PDB file of C-alpha atoms in Angstrom:
ATOM      1  CA  UNK A   1     -79.106 -22.131  79.943  1.00 42.00           C
ATOM      2  CA  UNK A   2     -76.022 -19.962  81.074  1.00 42.00           C
ATOM      3  CA  UNK A   3     -76.240 -16.341  80.934  1.00 43.00           C
ATOM      4  CA  UNK A   4     -74.210 -14.075  78.420  1.00 43.00           C
ATOM      5  CA  UNK A   5     -72.089 -12.554  81.138  1.00 46.00           C
ATOM      6  CA  UNK A   6     -70.934 -16.273  82.124  1.00 46.00           C
ATOM      7  CA  UNK A   7     -70.129 -17.035  78.777  1.00 46.00           C
ATOM      8  CA  UNK A   8     -67.893 -13.940  78.228  1.00 49.00           C
ATOM      9  CA  UNK A   9     -65.933 -14.814  81.331  1.00 44.00           C
ATOM     10  CA  UNK A  10     -65.277 -18.458  80.349  1.00 50.00           C
ATOM     11  CA  UNK A  11     -64.087 -17.490  76.777  1.00 47.00           C
ATOM     12  CA  UNK A  12     -61.561 -14.838  78.568  1.00 50.00           C
ATOM     13  CA  UNK A  13     -60.209 -17.411  80.924  1.00 44.00           C
ATOM     14  CA  UNK A  14     -59.839 -19.968  77.810  1.00 48.00           C
ATOM     15  CA  UNK A  15     -58.036 -17.202  75.765  1.00 49.00           C
ATOM     16  CA  UNK A  16     -55.675 -16.449  78.444  1.00 49.00           C
ATOM     17  CA  UNK A  17     -54.652 -19.976  79.180  1.00 49.00           C
ATOM     18  CA  UNK A  18     -54.117 -20.780  75.599  1.00 50.00           C
ATOM     19  CA  UNK A  19     -51.801 -17.630  75.318  1.00 52.00           C
ATOM     20  CA  UNK A  20     -49.723 -18.693  78.521  1.00 48.00           C
ATOM     21  CA  UNK A  21     -49.437 -22.307  76.944  1.00 47.00           C
ATOM     22  CA  UNK A  22     -48.259 -20.800  73.600  1.00 52.00           C
ATOM     23  CA  UNK A  23     -45.750 -18.468  75.340  1.00 47.00           C
ATOM     24  CA  UNK A  24     -44.148 -21.399  77.378  1.00 45.00           C
ATOM     25  CA  UNK A  25     -43.730 -23.817  74.422  1.00 45.00           C
ATOM     26  CA  UNK A  26     -41.978 -20.915  72.634  1.00 49.00           C
ATOM     27  CA  UNK A  27     -39.753 -20.170  75.845  1.00 45.00           C
ATOM     28  CA  UNK A  28     -38.665 -23.912  76.275  1.00 44.00           C
ATOM     29  CA  UNK A  29     -38.103 -24.200  72.596  1.00 48.00           C
ATOM     30  CA  UNK A  30     -35.483 -21.286  72.583  1.00 47.00           C
ATOM     31  CA  UNK A  31     -33.971 -22.608  75.816  1.00 47.00           C
ATOM     32  CA  UNK A  32     -33.316 -26.117  74.453  1.00 48.00           C
ATOM     33  CA  UNK A  33     -31.581 -24.638  71.104  1.00 44.00           C
ATOM     34  CA  UNK A  34     -29.279 -22.365  73.101  1.00 45.00           C
ATOM     35  CA  UNK A  35     -28.177 -25.095  75.505  1.00 43.00           C
ATOM     36  CA  UNK A  36     -27.370 -27.336  72.654  1.00 42.00           C
ATOM     37  CA  UNK A  37     -25.125 -24.982  71.030  1.00 41.00           C
ATOM     38  CA  UNK A  38     -24.096 -21.965  73.096  1.00 42.00           C
ATOM     39  CA  UNK A  39     -23.146 -18.920  71.013  1.00 34.00           C
ATOM     40  CA  UNK A  40     -19.662 -17.750  71.989  1.00 39.00           C
ATOM     41  CA  UNK A  41     -16.607 -16.044  70.388  1.00 37.00           C
ATOM     42  CA  UNK A  42     -14.793 -19.333  70.285  1.00 37.00           C
ATOM     43  CA  UNK A  43     -17.597 -21.241  68.278  1.00 41.00           C
ATOM     44  CA  UNK A  44     -18.011 -18.136  65.976  1.00 38.00           C
ATOM     45  CA  UNK A  45     -14.153 -18.252  65.124  1.00 42.00           C
ATOM     46  CA  UNK A  46     -14.056 -21.822  64.723  1.00 46.00           C
ATOM     47  CA  UNK A  47     -17.031 -21.608  62.261  1.00 45.00           C
ATOM     48  CA  UNK A  48     -15.306 -18.905  60.387  1.00 43.00           C
ATOM     49  CA  UNK A  49     -12.356 -20.765  60.132  1.00 46.00           C
ATOM     50  CA  UNK A  50     -13.995 -23.969  58.808  1.00 49.00           C
ATOM     51  CA  UNK A  51     -15.709 -21.765  56.194  1.00 47.00           C
ATOM     52  CA  UNK A  52     -12.455 -20.325  55.075  1.00 48.00           C
ATOM     53  CA  UNK A  53     -10.947 -23.632  54.703  1.00 50.00           C
ATOM     54  CA  UNK A  54     -13.844 -24.976  52.666  1.00 49.00           C
ATOM     55  CA  UNK A  55     -13.805 -21.908  50.479  1.00 47.00           C
ATOM     56  CA  UNK A  56     -10.845 -20.132  48.656  1.00 48.00           C
ATOM     57  CA  UNK A  57     -10.285 -16.727  49.817  1.00 51.00           C
ATOM     58  CA  UNK A  58     -12.065 -14.226  47.954  1.00 50.00           C
ATOM     59  CA  UNK A  59     -14.531 -16.405  46.525  1.00 50.00           C
ATOM     60  CA  UNK A  60     -18.209 -16.673  47.164  1.00 51.00           C
ATOM     61  CA  UNK A  61     -19.523 -19.556  49.236  1.00 50.00           C
ATOM     62  CA  UNK A  62     -22.338 -20.350  46.749  1.00 48.00           C
ATOM     63  CA  UNK A  63     -20.317 -20.837  43.487  1.00 53.00           C
ATOM     64  CA  UNK A  64     -16.963 -21.974  42.340  1.00 58.00           C
ATOM     65  CA  UNK A  65     -14.233 -19.589  42.144  1.00 60.00           C
ATOM     66  CA  UNK A  66     -12.641 -19.196  38.863  1.00 69.00           C
ATOM     67  CA  UNK A  67     -10.049 -16.406  39.023  1.00 74.00           C
ATOM     68  CA  UNK A  68      -8.790 -14.909  35.636  1.00 75.00           C
ATOM     69  CA  UNK A  69      -4.939 -15.912  35.335  1.00 78.00           C
ATOM     70  CA  UNK A  70      -2.348 -13.021  35.636  1.00 79.00           C
ATOM     71  CA  UNK A  71      -0.959 -13.675  32.191  1.00 73.00           C
ATOM     72  CA  UNK A  72      -4.560 -13.116  30.615  1.00 78.00           C
ATOM     73  CA  UNK A  73      -5.342 -10.041  32.898  1.00 77.00           C
ATOM     74  CA  UNK A  74      -1.780  -8.557  31.858  1.00 76.00           C
ATOM     75  CA  UNK A  75      -2.446  -9.064  28.177  1.00 74.00           C
ATOM     76  CA  UNK A  76      -6.011  -7.446  28.349  1.00 76.00           C
ATOM     77  CA  UNK A  77      -4.677  -4.549  30.191  1.00 78.00           C
ATOM     78  CA  UNK A  78      -1.633  -4.106  27.856  1.00 71.00           C
ATOM     79  CA  UNK A  79      -3.663  -4.211  24.656  1.00 75.00           C
ATOM     80  CA  UNK A  80      -6.336  -1.996  25.832  1.00 70.00           C
ATOM     81  CA  UNK A  81      -4.019   0.715  26.765  1.00 77.00           C
ATOM     82  CA  UNK A  82      -1.562   0.340  23.859  1.00 75.00           C
ATOM     83  CA  UNK A  83      -1.419   1.815  20.345  1.00 76.00           C
ATOM     84  CA  UNK A  84       1.059  -0.696  19.367  1.00 73.00           C
ATOM     85  CA  UNK A  85      -0.462  -4.082  17.875  1.00 68.00           C
ATOM     86  CA  UNK A  86       1.413  -7.132  17.178  1.00 72.00           C
ATOM     87  CA  UNK A  87       3.231  -7.401  13.772  1.00 81.00           C
ATOM     88  CA  UNK A  88       1.245 -10.681  12.768  1.00 93.00           C
ATOM     89  CA  UNK A  89      -2.195 -10.125  11.220  1.00 93.00           C
ATOM     90  CA  UNK A  90      -5.500 -11.618  12.505  1.00 93.00           C
ATOM     91  CA  UNK A  91      -5.377 -14.212  10.064  1.00 96.00           C
ATOM     92  CA  UNK A  92      -1.872 -15.211  10.664  1.00 96.00           C
ATOM     93  CA  UNK A  93      -2.307 -15.278  14.442  1.00 95.00           C
ATOM     94  CA  UNK A  94      -5.377 -17.452  14.029  1.00 95.00           C
ATOM     95  CA  UNK A  95      -3.324 -20.112  12.452  1.00 97.00           C
ATOM     96  CA  UNK A  96      -1.040 -20.612  15.340  1.00 97.00           C
ATOM     97  CA  UNK A  97      -4.162 -20.131  17.796  1.00 96.00           C
ATOM     98  CA  UNK A  98      -6.056 -23.053  16.164  1.00 97.00           C
ATOM     99  CA  UNK A  99      -3.073 -25.354  17.019  1.00 97.00           C
ATOM    100  CA  UNK A 100      -2.622 -23.895  20.511  1.00 97.00           C
ATOM    101  CA  UNK A 101      -6.423 -24.369  21.168  1.00 96.00           C
ATOM    102  CA  UNK A 102      -5.769 -27.997  20.611  1.00 97.00           C
ATOM    103  CA  UNK A 103      -2.514 -28.388  22.360  1.00 97.00           C
ATOM    104  CA  UNK A 104      -2.289 -26.073  25.206  1.00 96.00           C
ATOM    105  CA  UNK A 105      -1.029 -26.257  27.997  1.00 97.00           C
ATOM    106  CA  UNK A 106       1.940 -27.265  26.210  1.00 98.00           C
ATOM    107  CA  UNK A 107       5.848 -26.310  25.680  1.00 98.00           C
ATOM    108  CA  UNK A 108       5.645 -23.407  23.391  1.00 98.00           C
ATOM    109  CA  UNK A 109       9.077 -21.864  22.152  1.00 98.00           C
ATOM    110  CA  UNK A 110       9.268 -18.509  20.579  1.00 98.00           C
ATOM    111  CA  UNK A 111      12.109 -17.005  18.877  1.00 98.00           C
ATOM    112  CA  UNK A 112      11.677 -13.291  19.564  1.00 97.00           C
ATOM    113  CA  UNK A 113      10.248 -11.405  22.484  1.00 97.00           C
ATOM    114  CA  UNK A 114       7.860  -8.481  21.137  1.00 92.00           C
ATOM    115  CA  UNK A 115       4.483  -6.744  21.382  1.00 90.00           C
ATOM    116  CA  UNK A 116       2.592 -10.007  20.870  1.00 93.00           C
ATOM    117  CA  UNK A 117       4.508 -11.984  23.671  1.00 95.00           C
ATOM    118  CA  UNK A 118       1.870 -11.370  26.529  1.00 94.00           C
ATOM    119  CA  UNK A 119      -0.762 -12.770  24.097  1.00 94.00           C
ATOM    120  CA  UNK A 120       1.159 -16.058  23.281  1.00 96.00           C
ATOM    121  CA  UNK A 121       1.736 -16.666  26.971  1.00 96.00           C
ATOM    122  CA  UNK A 122      -1.983 -16.095  27.561  1.00 95.00           C
ATOM    123  CA  UNK A 123      -3.087 -18.491  24.762  1.00 95.00           C
ATOM    124  CA  UNK A 124      -0.907 -21.036  26.264  1.00 96.00           C
ATOM    125  CA  UNK A 125      -2.095 -20.499  29.908  1.00 94.00           C
ATOM    126  CA  UNK A 126      -0.939 -23.291  32.345  1.00 95.00           C
ATOM    127  CA  UNK A 127       1.836 -24.458  29.823  1.00 97.00           C
ATOM    128  CA  UNK A 128       5.491 -22.989  29.493  1.00 97.00           C
ATOM    129  CA  UNK A 129       6.230 -20.414  26.857  1.00 98.00           C
ATOM    130  CA  UNK A 130       9.894 -19.428  26.637  1.00 97.00           C
ATOM    131  CA  UNK A 131      10.979 -16.382  24.560  1.00 98.00           C
ATOM    132  CA  UNK A 132      14.359 -16.239  22.958  1.00 97.00           C
ATOM    133  CA  UNK A 133      15.730 -12.775  22.458  1.00 97.00           C
ATOM    134  CA  UNK A 134      18.834 -11.092  20.972  1.00 97.00           C
ATOM    135  CA  UNK A 135      18.442  -7.662  22.555  1.00 97.00           C
ATOM    136  CA  UNK A 136      19.186  -7.758  26.311  1.00 97.00           C
ATOM    137  CA  UNK A 137      17.958  -4.165  26.957  1.00 97.00           C
ATOM    138  CA  UNK A 138      14.651  -5.061  25.370  1.00 97.00           C
ATOM    139  CA  UNK A 139      14.541  -8.092  27.703  1.00 97.00           C
ATOM    140  CA  UNK A 140      14.759  -5.964  30.554  1.00 97.00           C
ATOM    141  CA  UNK A 141      12.103  -3.574  29.388  1.00 96.00           C
ATOM    142  CA  UNK A 142       9.579  -6.122  28.385  1.00 95.00           C
ATOM    143  CA  UNK A 143      10.067  -8.423  31.691  1.00 96.00           C
ATOM    144  CA  UNK A 144       9.937  -5.381  33.943  1.00 95.00           C
ATOM    145  CA  UNK A 145       6.293  -4.720  32.689  1.00 93.00           C
ATOM    146  CA  UNK A 146       5.458  -8.344  32.479  1.00 94.00           C
ATOM    147  CA  UNK A 147       7.508 -10.145  35.131  1.00 94.00           C
ATOM    148  CA  UNK A 148       5.696 -13.410  34.478  1.00 94.00           C
ATOM    149  CA  UNK A 149       7.265 -13.713  31.070  1.00 96.00           C
ATOM    150  CA  UNK A 150      10.213 -16.082  30.638  1.00 97.00           C
ATOM    151  CA  UNK A 151      12.873 -14.956  28.463  1.00 97.00           C
ATOM    152  CA  UNK A 152      16.554 -15.900  27.451  1.00 95.00           C
ATOM    153  CA  UNK A 153      18.909 -13.521  26.048  1.00 96.00           C
ATOM    154  CA  UNK A 154      21.079 -15.342  23.264  1.00 94.00           C
ATOM    155  CA  UNK A 155      23.892 -14.023  20.925  1.00 94.00           C
ATOM    156  CA  UNK A 156      23.758 -15.219  17.135  1.00 95.00           C
ATOM    157  CA  UNK A 157      26.947 -15.207  15.168  1.00 94.00           C
ATOM    158  CA  UNK A 158      25.420 -15.138  11.569  1.00 97.00           C
ATOM    159  CA  UNK A 159      24.557 -12.226   9.168  1.00 97.00           C
ATOM    160  CA  UNK A 160      22.058 -12.169   6.388  1.00 98.00           C
ATOM    161  CA  UNK A 161      24.684 -11.282   3.921  1.00 97.00           C
ATOM    162  CA  UNK A 162      26.233 -14.758   4.490  1.00 97.00           C
ATOM    163  CA  UNK A 163      22.902 -16.604   3.799  1.00 97.00           C
ATOM    164  CA  UNK A 164      23.809 -18.096   0.448  1.00 97.00           C
ATOM    165  CA  UNK A 165      27.036 -19.485   1.905  1.00 97.00           C
ATOM    166  CA  UNK A 166      25.015 -20.870   4.753  1.00 97.00           C
ATOM    167  CA  UNK A 167      22.414 -22.535   2.476  1.00 97.00           C
ATOM    168  CA  UNK A 168      25.269 -24.338   0.670  1.00 96.00           C
ATOM    169  CA  UNK A 169      26.564 -25.612   4.008  1.00 95.00           C
ATOM    170  CA  UNK A 170      23.118 -26.659   5.135  1.00 95.00           C
ATOM    171  CA  UNK A 171      23.023 -29.038   2.024  1.00 93.00           C
ATOM    172  CA  UNK A 172      26.035 -31.176   3.506  1.00 95.00           C
ATOM    173  CA  UNK A 173      25.316 -34.656   4.987  1.00 94.00           C
ATOM    174  CA  UNK A 174      26.327 -33.276   8.551  1.00 94.00           C
ATOM    175  CA  UNK A 175      23.291 -31.018   8.364  1.00 96.00           C
ATOM    176  CA  UNK A 176      20.970 -34.107   7.432  1.00 94.00           C
ATOM    177  CA  UNK A 177      21.891 -35.885  10.339  1.00 94.00           C
ATOM    178  CA  UNK A 178      19.285 -36.061  13.111  1.00 94.00           C
ATOM    179  CA  UNK A 179      20.964 -35.739  16.563  1.00 94.00           C
ATOM    180  CA  UNK A 180      21.091 -33.478  19.688  1.00 95.00           C
ATOM    181  CA  UNK A 181      21.902 -30.030  18.389  1.00 96.00           C
ATOM    182  CA  UNK A 182      24.708 -29.773  20.782  1.00 95.00           C
ATOM    183  CA  UNK A 183      26.402 -32.867  19.206  1.00 95.00           C
ATOM    184  CA  UNK A 184      25.723 -31.747  15.560  1.00 96.00           C
ATOM    185  CA  UNK A 185      28.542 -30.872  13.262  1.00 95.00           C
ATOM    186  CA  UNK A 186      26.236 -28.836  11.103  1.00 96.00           C
ATOM    187  CA  UNK A 187      27.592 -25.111  10.930  1.00 94.00           C
ATOM    188  CA  UNK A 188      23.881 -23.675  10.915  1.00 96.00           C
ATOM    189  CA  UNK A 189      22.827 -25.303  14.319  1.00 96.00           C
ATOM    190  CA  UNK A 190      22.528 -22.873  17.199  1.00 96.00           C
ATOM    191  CA  UNK A 191      24.841 -23.936  20.088  1.00 92.00           C
ATOM    192  CA  UNK A 192      25.721 -22.545  23.680  1.00 88.00           C
ATOM    193  CA  UNK A 193      22.211 -21.831  24.510  1.00 90.00           C
ATOM    194  CA  UNK A 194      20.736 -22.912  27.823  1.00 87.00           C
ATOM    195  CA  UNK A 195      20.697 -26.625  28.383  1.00 90.00           C
ATOM    196  CA  UNK A 196      16.939 -26.178  28.851  1.00 90.00           C
ATOM    197  CA  UNK A 197      16.575 -25.105  25.483  1.00 94.00           C
ATOM    198  CA  UNK A 198      17.801 -28.462  24.021  1.00 95.00           C
ATOM    199  CA  UNK A 199      16.284 -30.778  26.599  1.00 94.00           C
ATOM    200  CA  UNK A 200      12.644 -29.522  26.560  1.00 96.00           C
ATOM    201  CA  UNK A 201      10.262 -31.460  24.417  1.00 97.00           C
ATOM    202  CA  UNK A 202       8.630 -28.512  22.303  1.00 98.00           C
ATOM    203  CA  UNK A 203       5.157 -28.917  21.022  1.00 98.00           C
ATOM    204  CA  UNK A 204       5.108 -25.653  19.238  1.00 98.00           C
ATOM    205  CA  UNK A 205       7.969 -23.555  17.919  1.00 98.00           C
ATOM    206  CA  UNK A 206       7.446 -19.861  16.615  1.00 98.00           C
ATOM    207  CA  UNK A 207      10.395 -18.331  14.511  1.00 98.00           C
ATOM    208  CA  UNK A 208       9.864 -14.530  14.322  1.00 98.00           C
ATOM    209  CA  UNK A 209      13.160 -13.523  15.230  1.00 97.00           C
ATOM    210  CA  UNK A 210      15.902 -12.768  15.162  1.00 98.00           C
ATOM    211  CA  UNK A 211      16.175  -9.388  13.166  1.00 96.00           C
ATOM    212  CA  UNK A 212      16.369 -10.200   9.340  1.00 97.00           C
ATOM    213  CA  UNK A 213      15.340  -7.270   7.337  1.00 95.00           C
ATOM    214  CA  UNK A 214      18.987  -5.821   6.395  1.00 97.00           C
ATOM    215  CA  UNK A 215      22.279  -7.366   5.365  1.00 97.00           C
ATOM    216  CA  UNK A 216      24.156  -6.814   8.632  1.00 97.00           C
ATOM    217  CA  UNK A 217      21.272  -8.278  10.789  1.00 97.00           C
ATOM    218  CA  UNK A 218      21.795 -11.805  12.094  1.00 98.00           C
ATOM    219  CA  UNK A 219      18.962 -13.254  10.047  1.00 98.00           C
ATOM    220  CA  UNK A 220      16.858 -16.474  10.822  1.00 98.00           C
ATOM    221  CA  UNK A 221      18.814 -19.017   8.965  1.00 98.00           C
ATOM    222  CA  UNK A 222      20.103 -20.823  11.986  1.00 97.00           C
ATOM    223  CA  UNK A 223      16.899 -20.288  14.200  1.00 98.00           C
ATOM    224  CA  UNK A 224      14.805 -22.149  11.227  1.00 98.00           C
ATOM    225  CA  UNK A 225      17.337 -24.976  11.005  1.00 98.00           C
ATOM    226  CA  UNK A 226      17.585 -25.646  14.699  1.00 98.00           C
ATOM    227  CA  UNK A 227      13.956 -25.456  14.986  1.00 98.00           C
ATOM    228  CA  UNK A 228      13.605 -28.128  12.560  1.00 98.00           C
ATOM    229  CA  UNK A 229      16.385 -30.137  14.240  1.00 98.00           C
ATOM    230  CA  UNK A 230      14.636 -29.847  17.648  1.00 98.00           C
ATOM    231  CA  UNK A 231      11.281 -31.183  16.095  1.00 98.00           C
ATOM    232  CA  UNK A 232      13.024 -34.220  14.479  1.00 97.00           C
ATOM    233  CA  UNK A 233      15.171 -35.163  17.494  1.00 96.00           C
ATOM    234  CA  UNK A 234      12.480 -35.339  19.908  1.00 95.00           C
ATOM    235  CA  UNK A 235      11.848 -38.961  21.195  1.00 94.00           C
ATOM    236  CA  UNK A 236       8.263 -39.144  19.805  1.00 94.00           C
ATOM    237  CA  UNK A 237       5.171 -37.401  18.651  1.00 96.00           C
ATOM    238  CA  UNK A 238       5.347 -34.228  16.301  1.00 97.00           C
ATOM    239  CA  UNK A 239       6.209 -30.392  16.574  1.00 98.00           C
ATOM    240  CA  UNK A 240       4.075 -27.523  14.889  1.00 98.00           C
ATOM    241  CA  UNK A 241       6.781 -25.021  13.537  1.00 98.00           C
ATOM    242  CA  UNK A 242       5.591 -21.654  12.283  1.00 98.00           C
ATOM    243  CA  UNK A 243       7.950 -19.152  10.456  1.00 98.00           C
ATOM    244  CA  UNK A 244       6.986 -15.632   9.956  1.00 98.00           C
ATOM    245  CA  UNK A 245       7.936 -13.339   7.211  1.00 98.00           C
ATOM    246  CA  UNK A 246       8.354 -15.733   4.477  1.00 98.00           C
ATOM    247  CA  UNK A 247       7.857 -12.897   1.914  1.00 97.00           C
ATOM    248  CA  UNK A 248      11.579 -12.413   2.510  1.00 98.00           C
ATOM    249  CA  UNK A 249      14.012 -14.671   0.504  1.00 97.00           C
ATOM    250  CA  UNK A 250      15.715 -16.193   3.861  1.00 98.00           C
ATOM    251  CA  UNK A 251      12.683 -17.001   5.460  1.00 98.00           C
ATOM    252  CA  UNK A 252      11.210 -18.411   2.457  1.00 98.00           C
ATOM    253  CA  UNK A 253      14.108 -20.581   1.195  1.00 98.00           C
ATOM    254  CA  UNK A 254      15.452 -21.725   4.604  1.00 98.00           C
ATOM    255  CA  UNK A 255      12.001 -22.784   5.588  1.00 98.00           C
ATOM    256  CA  UNK A 256      11.175 -24.571   2.540  1.00 98.00           C
ATOM    257  CA  UNK A 257      14.579 -26.302   2.671  1.00 97.00           C
ATOM    258  CA  UNK A 258      15.117 -27.394   6.139  1.00 98.00           C
ATOM    259  CA  UNK A 259      11.424 -27.698   7.359  1.00 98.00           C
ATOM    260  CA  UNK A 260      10.482 -29.353   3.982  1.00 98.00           C
ATOM    261  CA  UNK A 261       7.662 -28.461   1.780  1.00 96.00           C
ATOM    262  CA  UNK A 262       6.288 -31.983   2.439  1.00 97.00           C
ATOM    263  CA  UNK A 263       5.746 -30.947   6.102  1.00 98.00           C
ATOM    264  CA  UNK A 264       3.902 -27.938   5.216  1.00 98.00           C
ATOM    265  CA  UNK A 265       0.434 -27.623   6.289  1.00 97.00           C
ATOM    266  CA  UNK A 266      -0.644 -24.283   5.217  1.00 97.00           C
ATOM    267  CA  UNK A 267       0.525 -20.667   4.451  1.00 98.00           C
ATOM    268  CA  UNK A 268      -1.515 -17.723   5.240  1.00 98.00           C
ATOM    269  CA  UNK A 269      -0.134 -14.229   4.365  1.00 97.00           C
ATOM    270  CA  UNK A 270       3.441 -14.183   5.551  1.00 98.00           C
ATOM    271  CA  UNK A 271       3.113 -16.956   8.108  1.00 98.00           C
ATOM    272  CA  UNK A 272       3.964 -20.728   7.231  1.00 98.00           C
ATOM    273  CA  UNK A 273       2.867 -23.682   9.355  1.00 98.00           C
ATOM    274  CA  UNK A 274       4.727 -26.996   9.445  1.00 98.00           C
ATOM    275  CA  UNK A 275       4.201 -30.359  11.164  1.00 98.00           C
ATOM    276  CA  UNK A 276       7.265 -32.290  11.635  1.00 98.00           C
ATOM    277  CA  UNK A 277       7.279 -35.542  13.269  1.00 97.00           C
ATOM    278  CA  UNK A 278       9.786 -37.166  15.465  1.00 96.00           C
ATOM    279  CA  UNK A 279      12.693 -39.024  13.349  1.00 95.00           C
ATOM    280  CA  UNK A 280      13.897 -40.932  16.293  1.00 90.00           C
ATOM    281  CA  UNK A 281      10.639 -42.765  16.652  1.00 85.00           C
ATOM    282  CA  UNK A 282      11.078 -44.219  13.119  1.00 84.00           C
ATOM    283  CA  UNK A 283      14.464 -45.276  11.918  1.00 79.00           C
ATOM    284  CA  UNK A 284      15.233 -44.429   8.324  1.00 83.00           C
ATOM    285  CA  UNK A 285      12.867 -41.699   7.981  1.00 91.00           C
ATOM    286  CA  UNK A 286      14.045 -39.341   5.043  1.00 93.00           C
ATOM    287  CA  UNK A 287      15.274 -35.587   6.082  1.00 95.00           C
ATOM    288  CA  UNK A 288      12.347 -34.578   4.034  1.00 96.00           C
ATOM    289  CA  UNK A 289       9.326 -36.637   2.961  1.00 93.00           C
ATOM    290  CA  UNK A 290       9.503 -37.817  -0.557  1.00 81.00           C
ATOM    291  CA  UNK A 291       7.926 -35.624  -3.208  1.00 67.00           C
ATOM    292  CA  UNK A 292       4.812 -37.822  -4.417  1.00 47.00           C
ATOM    293  CA  UNK A 293       4.780 -35.720  -7.845  1.00 48.00           C
ATOM    294  CA  UNK A 294       8.521 -36.253  -8.231  1.00 47.00           C
ATOM    295  CA  UNK A 295       8.031 -40.068  -8.250  1.00 42.00           C
ATOM    296  CA  UNK A 296       5.542 -39.963 -11.047  1.00 41.00           C
TER     297      UNK A 296
END
């Protein structure tokens, strides 16, 4: 039998050997890792560069970056800090928004540059929204605040006080002919606008300008007629046309006559919504659809 002191010495020797063995294993393991990939400034910068290439700047590496579009952020700041609200009501705006929800991003033509313009551009994010405006000074004010908005300055040669005469002219055969507005012989059509205005296939058109609340104002007679002609003259498909302020005689009569009651989808408050199909896609289509009630 071994004595107690001998057993204690043997245990100490075994413990010491085991400790040394563990230390050596850890040491050699670290040495192998370091030698396989030495850490240097060059490797660190390469790794950083690869990481930057794989991940968009400013985005976390663990999730996809979804940066808010500038048009939306501008609109949010504008409406949060302004006491001026769009002239259309919530219910009226909702009519156009439902169509934009389905069609955007798309080509959206808006007659009028106003307090609601940042909203329309945001609702059509990723598409093209073009504003047609009669007031050059107002364009400079708005686009200085919202440089991402696209606006054209145009001049109208009509007046509200001549609307009755223009309505009679609009009933002529020349105004029922579907063609490129630049080649039209109808006196109601808008000409001398930028070429892009005529050559773009517009999916939505909003007529909320020019000014039309007094006799000397240019009125929306030509804007409404031309919107309908642009829609009919597109190569295929259909165009949604919206007319605001239909509580006034000009907007009421000209939209019903030249955009056609048969194409009207709904009216909410002072806003009417028409869906006008291409007349080039089907030969012989009448200017306005036949009234079913009239045939009975």
